[in-house]
PDB file of C-alpha atoms in Angstrom:
ATOM      1  CA  MET A  42      90.311  58.136  97.747  1.00 80.00           C
ATOM      2  CA  ARG A  43      90.150  61.786  96.674  1.00 81.00           C
ATOM      3  CA  ALA A  44      86.740  62.156  98.278  1.00 87.00           C
ATOM      4  CA  ALA A  45      88.145  60.860 101.567  1.00 85.00           C
ATOM      5  CA  ILE A  46      91.072  63.283 101.342  1.00 83.00           C
ATOM      6  CA  HIS A  47      88.709  66.183 100.656  1.00 84.00           C
ATOM      7  CA  THR A  48      86.660  65.205 103.680  1.00 88.00           C
ATOM      8  CA  LEU A  49      89.697  65.125 105.949  1.00 84.00           C
ATOM      9  CA  LEU A  50      91.019  68.422 104.599  1.00 84.00           C
ATOM     10  CA  THR A  51      87.645  70.039 105.278  1.00 87.00           C
ATOM     11  CA  GLU A  52      87.551  68.644 108.816  1.00 84.00           C
ATOM     12  CA  LEU A  53      91.074  69.966 109.426  1.00 82.00           C
ATOM     13  CA  HIS A  54      90.202  73.340 107.875  1.00 85.00           C
ATOM     14  CA  PHE A  55      92.936  72.993 105.244  1.00 87.00           C
ATOM     15  CA  THR A  56      90.940  75.009 102.733  1.00 90.00           C
ATOM     16  CA  GLY A  57      93.858  76.015 100.538  1.00 86.00           C
ATOM     17  CA  MET A  58      94.882  72.397 100.061  1.00 82.00           C
ATOM     18  CA  SER A  59      91.306  71.316  99.413  1.00 86.00           C
ATOM     19  CA  LEU A  60      90.776  73.963  96.739  1.00 89.00           C
ATOM     20  CA  THR A  61      93.867  72.903  94.793  1.00 88.00           C
ATOM     21  CA  LEU A  62      93.961  69.162  95.551  1.00 83.00           C
ATOM     22  CA  ASP A  63      92.393  67.919  92.300  1.00 87.00           C
ATOM     23  CA  SER A  64      94.481  70.099  89.972  1.00 88.00           C
ATOM     24  CA  ILE A  65      97.710  69.224  91.801  1.00 86.00           C
ATOM     25  CA  LEU A  66      96.960  65.487  91.825  1.00 86.00           C
ATOM     26  CA  ASP A  67      95.940  65.547  88.159  1.00 86.00           C
ATOM     27  CA  ALA A  68      99.228  67.240  87.275  1.00 87.00           C
ATOM     28  CA  ALA A  69     101.180  64.815  89.479  1.00 84.00           C
ATOM     29  CA  GLU A  70      99.591  61.778  87.801  1.00 84.00           C
ATOM     30  CA  HIS A  71     100.329  63.228  84.373  1.00 85.00           C
ATOM     31  CA  ASN A  72     103.934  64.216  85.159  1.00 88.00           C
ATOM     32  CA  GLY A  73     104.822  61.367  87.478  1.00 85.00           C
ATOM     33  CA  ASP A  74     105.739  63.732  90.331  1.00 82.00           C
ATOM     34  CA  ALA A  75     107.189  62.258  93.513  1.00 83.00           C
ATOM     35  CA  PRO A  76     104.878  62.117  96.568  1.00 81.00           C
ATOM     36  CA  ALA A  77     107.118  64.506  98.470  1.00 78.00           C
ATOM     37  CA  ALA A  78     106.856  67.085  95.666  1.00 83.00           C
ATOM     38  CA  VAL A  79     103.079  66.777  95.662  1.00 81.00           C
ATOM     39  CA  LEU A  80     102.941  67.243  99.420  1.00 83.00           C
ATOM     40  CA  LEU A  81     105.225  70.281  99.238  1.00 83.00           C
ATOM     41  CA  GLN A  82     103.047  71.893  96.579  1.00 84.00           C
ATOM     42  CA  LEU A  83      99.895  71.269  98.603  1.00 84.00           C
ATOM     43  CA  LEU A  84     101.450  72.761 101.727  1.00 85.00           C
ATOM     44  CA  ARG A  85     102.580  75.823  99.773  1.00 87.00           C
ATOM     45  CA  GLU A  86      99.052  76.327  98.498  1.00 86.00           C
ATOM     46  CA  GLU A  87      97.708  76.071 102.039  1.00 83.00           C
ATOM     47  CA  SER A  88     100.259  78.583 103.270  1.00 84.00           C
ATOM     48  CA  ARG A  89      99.429  80.997 100.425  1.00 84.00           C
ATOM     49  CA  TYR A  90      95.697  80.670 101.114  1.00 83.00           C
ATOM     50  CA  ARG A  91      96.126  81.363 104.823  1.00 82.00           C
ATOM     51  CA  GLN A  92      98.346  84.383 104.181  1.00 80.00           C
ATOM     52  CA  GLU A  93      95.766  85.821 101.808  1.00 87.00           C
ATOM     53  CA  ARG A  94      92.944  85.229 104.284  1.00 88.00           C
ATOM     54  CA  SER A  95      95.003  86.740 107.102  1.00 83.00           C
ATOM     55  CA  LEU A  96      95.744  89.851 105.018  1.00 84.00           C
ATOM     56  CA  ALA A  97      92.078  90.196 104.058  1.00 92.00           C
ATOM     57  CA  TYR A  98      91.143  90.009 107.747  1.00 93.00           C
ATOM     58  CA  ARG A  99      93.750  92.599 108.764  1.00 93.00           C
ATOM     59  CA  LEU A 100      92.563  94.953 106.019  1.00 94.00           C
ATOM     60  CA  GLN A 101      88.963  94.519 107.117  1.00 95.00           C
ATOM     61  CA  GLN A 102      89.764  95.133 110.780  1.00 95.00           C
ATOM     62  CA  ALA A 103      91.873  98.209 109.971  1.00 96.00           C
ATOM     63  CA  ARG A 104      88.851  99.966 108.400  1.00 97.00           C
ATOM     64  CA  LEU A 105      90.823 101.975 105.898  1.00 96.00           C
ATOM     65  CA  PRO A 106      88.452 104.589 104.466  1.00 94.00           C
ATOM     66  CA  TRP A 107      89.984 104.409 100.962  1.00 93.00           C
ATOM     67  CA  ASP A 108      91.900 101.780  99.031  1.00 91.00           C
ATOM     68  CA  TRP A 109      95.023 103.908  98.697  1.00 92.00           C
ATOM     69  CA  SER A 110      98.655 102.848  98.640  1.00 93.00           C
ATOM     70  CA  LEU A 111     101.974 104.635  98.455  1.00 94.00           C
ATOM     71  CA  ASP A 112     102.152 103.655  94.782  1.00 93.00           C
ATOM     72  CA  THR A 113      99.168 105.909  94.088  1.00 90.00           C
ATOM     73  CA  PHE A 114     100.437 108.955  96.007  1.00 94.00           C
ATOM     74  CA  PRO A 115     101.122 111.958  93.712  1.00 93.00           C
ATOM     75  CA  PHE A 116     104.677 112.748  94.775  1.00 93.00           C
ATOM     76  CA  ASP A 117     105.085 114.780  91.598  1.00 91.00           C
ATOM     77  CA  ARG A 118     102.436 117.230  92.848  1.00 89.00           C
ATOM     78  CA  GLN A 119     103.430 117.254  96.526  1.00 91.00           C
ATOM     79  CA  LYS A 120     107.045 118.361  96.487  1.00 89.00           C
ATOM     80  CA  SER A 121     107.253 118.716 100.282  1.00 92.00           C
ATOM     81  CA  ALA A 122     106.749 114.952 100.637  1.00 93.00           C
ATOM     82  CA  ASN A 123     110.209 113.532 100.079  1.00 93.00           C
ATOM     83  CA  ALA A 124     109.572 110.378  98.061  1.00 94.00           C
ATOM     84  CA  SER A 125     112.858 108.773  99.113  1.00 94.00           C
ATOM     85  CA  HIS A 126     112.125 109.418 102.789  1.00 95.00           C
ATOM     86  CA  ILE A 127     108.582 108.024 102.493  1.00 96.00           C
ATOM     87  CA  ARG A 128     109.824 104.908 100.726  1.00 95.00           C
ATOM     88  CA  ALA A 129     112.415 104.456 103.473  1.00 96.00           C
ATOM     89  CA  LEU A 130     109.597 104.651 106.026  1.00 97.00           C
ATOM     90  CA  ALA A 131     107.778 102.000 103.989  1.00 97.00           C
ATOM     91  CA  GLY A 132     110.536  99.642 105.074  1.00 97.00           C
ATOM     92  CA  LEU A 133     108.650  99.776 108.420  1.00 97.00           C
ATOM     93  CA  GLU A 134     111.689  99.835 110.673  1.00 97.00           C
ATOM     94  CA  PHE A 135     110.077 102.702 112.612  1.00 97.00           C
ATOM     95  CA  ILE A 136     107.306 100.286 113.619  1.00 97.00           C
ATOM     96  CA  ASP A 137     109.815  97.737 114.875  1.00 96.00           C
ATOM     97  CA  ARG A 138     111.364 100.531 116.945  1.00 96.00           C
ATOM     98  CA  ALA A 139     107.916 101.629 118.230  1.00 95.00           C
ATOM     99  CA  GLN A 140     108.523 105.137 116.896  1.00 96.00           C
ATOM    100  CA  ASN A 141     105.597 107.479 116.405  1.00 96.00           C
ATOM    101  CA  LEU A 142     104.961 109.343 113.175  1.00 97.00           C
ATOM    102  CA  VAL A 143     103.245 112.747 113.023  1.00 97.00           C
ATOM    103  CA  LEU A 144     102.292 114.394 109.714  1.00 97.00           C
ATOM    104  CA  ILE A 145     101.599 118.130 110.029  1.00 97.00           C
ATOM    105  CA  GLY A 146     100.222 120.361 107.302  1.00 94.00           C
ATOM    106  CA  PRO A 147      97.289 122.309 105.900  1.00 93.00           C
ATOM    107  CA  PRO A 148      94.203 120.522 104.561  1.00 91.00           C
ATOM    108  CA  GLY A 149      94.650 118.737 101.260  1.00 92.00           C
ATOM    109  CA  THR A 150      98.417 118.354 101.385  1.00 94.00           C
ATOM    110  CA  GLY A 151      98.333 114.539 101.424  1.00 95.00           C
ATOM    111  CA  LYS A 152      98.639 113.721 105.118  1.00 96.00           C
ATOM    112  CA  THR A 153      95.790 111.214 105.102  1.00 96.00           C
ATOM    113  CA  GLY A 154      96.972 109.616 101.865  1.00 96.00           C
ATOM    114  CA  LEU A 155     100.446 109.013 103.268  1.00 97.00           C
ATOM    115  CA  ALA A 156      99.013 107.713 106.544  1.00 97.00           C
ATOM    116  CA  ILE A 157      96.766 105.239 104.737  1.00 97.00           C
ATOM    117  CA  GLY A 158      99.591 104.192 102.426  1.00 97.00           C
ATOM    118  CA  LEU A 159     102.001 103.500 105.294  1.00 98.00           C
ATOM    119  CA  LEU A 160      99.346 101.716 107.337  1.00 98.00           C
ATOM    120  CA  ARG A 161      98.414  99.562 104.356  1.00 97.00           C
ATOM    121  CA  GLN A 162     102.091  98.725 103.831  1.00 97.00           C
ATOM    122  CA  ALA A 163     102.263  97.602 107.460  1.00 97.00           C
ATOM    123  CA  LEU A 164      99.149  95.435 107.069  1.00 97.00           C
ATOM    124  CA  VAL A 165     100.539  93.763 103.957  1.00 95.00           C
ATOM    125  CA  ASN A 166     103.676  92.902 105.925  1.00 95.00           C
ATOM    126  CA  GLY A 167     101.818  91.189 108.745  1.00 95.00           C
ATOM    127  CA  TYR A 168     101.332  94.002 111.274  1.00 97.00           C
ATOM    128  CA  ARG A 169      97.961  94.654 112.891  1.00 97.00           C
ATOM    129  CA  GLY A 170      96.621  98.177 112.596  1.00 98.00           C
ATOM    130  CA  ARG A 171      93.561 100.384 112.877  1.00 98.00           C
ATOM    131  CA  PHE A 172      92.609 103.671 111.202  1.00 98.00           C
ATOM    132  CA  TYR A 173      90.482 106.216 113.046  1.00 97.00           C
ATOM    133  CA  ASN A 174      89.182 109.644 112.294  1.00 95.00           C
ATOM    134  CA  ALA A 175      90.205 111.553 115.425  1.00 93.00           C
ATOM    135  CA  GLN A 176      86.651 112.622 116.295  1.00 91.00           C
ATOM    136  CA  ASP A 177      85.380 109.041 115.890  1.00 94.00           C
ATOM    137  CA  LEU A 178      88.109 107.812 118.222  1.00 94.00           C
ATOM    138  CA  ILE A 179      87.266 110.471 120.791  1.00 91.00           C
ATOM    139  CA  ASP A 180      83.553 109.638 120.553  1.00 90.00           C
ATOM    140  CA  GLU A 181      84.248 105.906 121.017  1.00 92.00           C
ATOM    141  CA  LEU A 182      86.452 106.560 124.030  1.00 89.00           C
ATOM    142  CA  TYR A 183      83.837 108.902 125.500  1.00 87.00           C
ATOM    143  CA  ALA A 184      81.013 106.400 124.943  1.00 89.00           C
ATOM    144  CA  SER A 185      83.016 103.758 126.790  1.00 90.00           C
ATOM    145  CA  LEU A 186      82.935 105.926 129.905  1.00 84.00           C
ATOM    146  CA  ALA A 187      79.166 105.438 130.139  1.00 85.00           C
ATOM    147  CA  ASP A 188      79.272 101.640 130.320  1.00 88.00           C
ATOM    148  CA  HIS A 189      82.603 101.458 132.170  1.00 88.00           C
ATOM    149  CA  SER A 190      84.322  99.690 129.269  1.00 92.00           C
ATOM    150  CA  THR A 191      87.103 102.260 128.853  1.00 89.00           C
ATOM    151  CA  THR A 192      89.811 100.035 130.311  1.00 90.00           C
ATOM    152  CA  ARG A 193      88.878  97.179 127.983  1.00 93.00           C
ATOM    153  CA  LEU A 194      88.698  99.475 124.952  1.00 94.00           C
ATOM    154  CA  ILE A 195      92.044 101.123 125.661  1.00 94.00           C
ATOM    155  CA  LYS A 196      93.643  97.715 126.172  1.00 94.00           C
ATOM    156  CA  ARG A 197      92.355  96.590 122.754  1.00 96.00           C
ATOM    157  CA  LEU A 198      93.482  99.765 120.993  1.00 96.00           C
ATOM    158  CA  ALA A 199      96.839  99.730 122.736  1.00 96.00           C
ATOM    159  CA  ALA A 200      97.559  96.278 121.297  1.00 96.00           C
ATOM    160  CA  TYR A 201      97.562  97.379 117.643  1.00 97.00           C
ATOM    161  CA  ASP A 202     101.022  97.526 116.103  1.00 98.00           C
ATOM    162  CA  VAL A 203      99.999 100.734 114.331  1.00 98.00           C
ATOM    163  CA  LEU A 204      97.187 103.074 115.362  1.00 98.00           C
ATOM    164  CA  ALA A 205      96.501 105.828 112.815  1.00 98.00           C
ATOM    165  CA  VAL A 206      94.603 108.869 114.135  1.00 96.00           C
ATOM    166  CA  ASP A 207      93.559 111.163 111.300  1.00 96.00           C
ATOM    167  CA  GLU A 208      92.682 114.870 111.438  1.00 94.00           C
ATOM    168  CA  LEU A 209      93.619 115.665 115.021  1.00 93.00           C
ATOM    169  CA  GLY A 210      92.481 119.247 115.251  1.00 88.00           C
ATOM    170  CA  TYR A 211      88.956 119.151 113.834  1.00 77.00           C
ATOM    171  CA  MET A 212      87.391 118.089 117.117  1.00 79.00           C
ATOM    172  CA  ASN A 213      85.019 119.161 119.835  1.00 74.00           C
ATOM    173  CA  LEU A 214      86.834 118.274 123.036  1.00 80.00           C
ATOM    174  CA  LYS A 215      85.782 118.088 126.652  1.00 80.00           C
ATOM    175  CA  PRO A 216      88.226 117.466 129.529  1.00 79.00           C
ATOM    176  CA  GLU A 217      87.159 113.822 129.808  1.00 79.00           C
ATOM    177  CA  HIS A 218      87.844 113.369 126.091  1.00 80.00           C
ATOM    178  CA  ALA A 219      91.391 114.615 126.486  1.00 84.00           C
ATOM    179  CA  ASN A 220      91.964 112.422 129.521  1.00 86.00           C
ATOM    180  CA  ALA A 221      90.795 109.296 127.691  1.00 86.00           C
ATOM    181  CA  LEU A 222      93.037 110.058 124.709  1.00 88.00           C
ATOM    182  CA  PHE A 223      95.991 110.630 127.007  1.00 89.00           C
ATOM    183  CA  GLN A 224      95.369 107.273 128.709  1.00 90.00           C
ATOM    184  CA  LEU A 225      95.420 105.552 125.329  1.00 93.00           C
ATOM    185  CA  LEU A 226      98.659 107.195 124.197  1.00 91.00           C
ATOM    186  CA  GLU A 227     100.181 106.501 127.596  1.00 92.00           C
ATOM    187  CA  GLN A 228      99.468 102.785 127.134  1.00 93.00           C
ATOM    188  CA  ARG A 229     101.079 102.828 123.686  1.00 94.00           C
ATOM    189  CA  TYR A 230     104.109 104.898 124.713  1.00 93.00           C
ATOM    190  CA  ALA A 231     107.408 103.204 123.733  1.00 91.00           C
ATOM    191  CA  ARG A 232     105.511  99.988 122.977  1.00 94.00           C
ATOM    192  CA  LYS A 233     103.596 100.541 119.753  1.00 96.00           C
ATOM    193  CA  THR A 234     103.576 103.035 116.877  1.00 97.00           C
ATOM    194  CA  THR A 235     100.984 105.796 116.786  1.00 96.00           C
ATOM    195  CA  LEU A 236     100.553 107.649 113.497  1.00 97.00           C
ATOM    196  CA  ILE A 237      98.859 111.066 113.707  1.00 96.00           C
ATOM    197  CA  THR A 238      97.854 113.529 111.012  1.00 97.00           C
ATOM    198  CA  THR A 239      97.018 117.083 112.048  1.00 96.00           C
ATOM    199  CA  ASN A 240      96.695 120.608 110.711  1.00 95.00           C
ATOM    200  CA  LEU A 241      98.028 121.951 114.027  1.00 94.00           C
ATOM    201  CA  ASP A 242     101.674 122.311 114.935  1.00 95.00           C
ATOM    202  CA  PHE A 243     102.569 121.120 118.413  1.00 93.00           C
ATOM    203  CA  ASP A 244     102.389 124.545 120.059  1.00 93.00           C
ATOM    204  CA  GLN A 245      98.749 124.811 118.909  1.00 93.00           C
ATOM    205  CA  TRP A 246      97.709 121.654 120.761  1.00 91.00           C
ATOM    206  CA  TYR A 247      97.424 123.666 123.970  1.00 90.00           C
ATOM    207  CA  ALA A 248      94.484 125.632 122.604  1.00 89.00           C
ATOM    208  CA  LEU A 249      92.861 122.420 121.347  1.00 89.00           C
ATOM    209  CA  PHE A 250      93.084 120.456 124.605  1.00 87.00           C
ATOM    210  CA  ARG A 251      92.927 123.464 126.966  1.00 86.00           C
ATOM    211  CA  ASN A 252      94.921 121.592 129.593  1.00 87.00           C
ATOM    212  CA  LYS A 253      98.591 122.585 129.701  1.00 91.00           C
ATOM    213  CA  PRO A 254      99.832 119.890 132.130  1.00 91.00           C
ATOM    214  CA  LEU A 255      98.103 117.172 130.090  1.00 90.00           C
ATOM    215  CA  VAL A 256      99.447 118.488 126.773  1.00 90.00           C
ATOM    216  CA  ASP A 257     102.934 118.757 128.265  1.00 92.00           C
ATOM    217  CA  ALA A 258     102.759 115.122 129.339  1.00 91.00           C
ATOM    218  CA  LEU A 259     101.190 113.992 126.051  1.00 90.00           C
ATOM    219  CA  LEU A 260     103.773 115.735 123.875  1.00 92.00           C
ATOM    220  CA  ASP A 261     106.601 114.529 126.084  1.00 91.00           C
ATOM    221  CA  ARG A 262     105.622 110.932 125.363  1.00 89.00           C
ATOM    222  CA  LEU A 263     104.553 111.412 121.762  1.00 89.00           C
ATOM    223  CA  GLN A 264     107.707 113.251 120.692  1.00 89.00           C
ATOM    224  CA  HIS A 265     110.187 111.119 122.646  1.00 88.00           C
ATOM    225  CA  HIS A 266     110.373 108.486 119.895  1.00 88.00           C
ATOM    226  CA  CYS A 267     108.907 110.393 116.967  1.00 95.00           C
ATOM    227  CA  ILE A 268     109.374 111.198 113.291  1.00 95.00           C
ATOM    228  CA  VAL A 269     107.748 114.460 112.201  1.00 95.00           C
ATOM    229  CA  LEU A 270     106.894 115.170 108.564  1.00 96.00           C
ATOM    230  CA  ARG A 271     105.711 118.664 107.628  1.00 95.00           C
ATOM    231  CA  LEU A 272     103.780 119.054 104.399  1.00 95.00           C
ATOM    232  CA  ALA A 273     103.051 122.307 102.611  1.00 93.00           C
ATOM    233  CA  GLY A 274     101.884 123.650  99.303  1.00 82.00           C
ATOM    234  CA  PRO A 275      98.538 123.816  97.477  1.00 79.00           C
ATOM    235  CA  SER A 276      95.771 121.338  98.097  1.00 83.00           C
ATOM    236  CA  LEU A 277      95.996 118.107  96.127  1.00 84.00           C
ATOM    237  CA  ARG A 278      92.211 118.220  95.868  1.00 74.00           C
ATOM    238  CA  ALA A 279      92.491 121.105  93.432  1.00 67.00           C
ATOM    239  CA  PRO A 280      92.640 120.150  89.741  1.00 65.00           C
ATOM    240  CA  ALA A 281      96.129 119.411  88.518  1.00 59.00           C
ATOM    241  CA  PRO A 282      97.570 122.303  86.492  1.00 58.00           C
ATOM    242  CA  PRO A 283      97.590 121.739  82.716  1.00 57.00           C
ATOM    243  CA  PRO A 284     100.945 120.753  81.216  1.00 56.00           C
ATOM    244  CA  GLU A 285     103.074 123.590  79.955  1.00 57.00           C
ATOM    245  CA  PRO A 286     102.915 124.017  76.189  1.00 58.00           C
ATOM    246  CA  SER A 287     105.802 122.508  74.318  1.00 56.00           C
ATOM    247  CA  THR A 288     108.454 124.898  73.029  1.00 58.00           C
ATOM    248  CA  GLU A 289     109.653 122.443  70.386  1.00 54.00           C
ATOM    249  CA  ARG A 290     109.202 123.404  66.743  1.00 48.00           C
TER     250      ARG A 290
END
């Protein structure tokens, strides 16, 4: 009978139930568990398995460059990152409200770490997201112009609950690049959350894009529903300072 059940579970793609069937039935026979209790336990195992597989898929699709989380962020070294504020953002209400998040600061101040941590938190909680280096995103959008797949690509990117664009500022931009990026952000405006890290304050974007009307329109949409975090201080990539010598005797 167990072999027949295993066969049916495999045909139905109930992998979580199949993996735990024997141990659950052995325990049920030993403890005299009711059939309903056995069924409930099997269904819970299937649900747990599917949630784990779904999370693994979301993490794979997001292409996070490092396995960082907010728990690993050195708040003690980056005083300009308000830990309470970041943990409030980790509640992810800003994603439900389709608010954007822009982290501005010099290199090494933790912008990317916070972006990855918040995106990972969103993935763990069931949201779909994607992480891009800004130049890679621009290159992908530009390449799509050659085979006329830009509309399809923008539609796919616009569907992510969270799109993280890292290091906006270190880019070689042409007018068509800027136009493609604007189209993407236009599609996401007031619908989905875009998370941007940059070393440039907003007034410096004009020199980057070299198109004042486009930057005006882009910033108008980006900042309309937006949280801005400004980071400062020494680079976190520098060695941590040694602890101060104890004054106790």
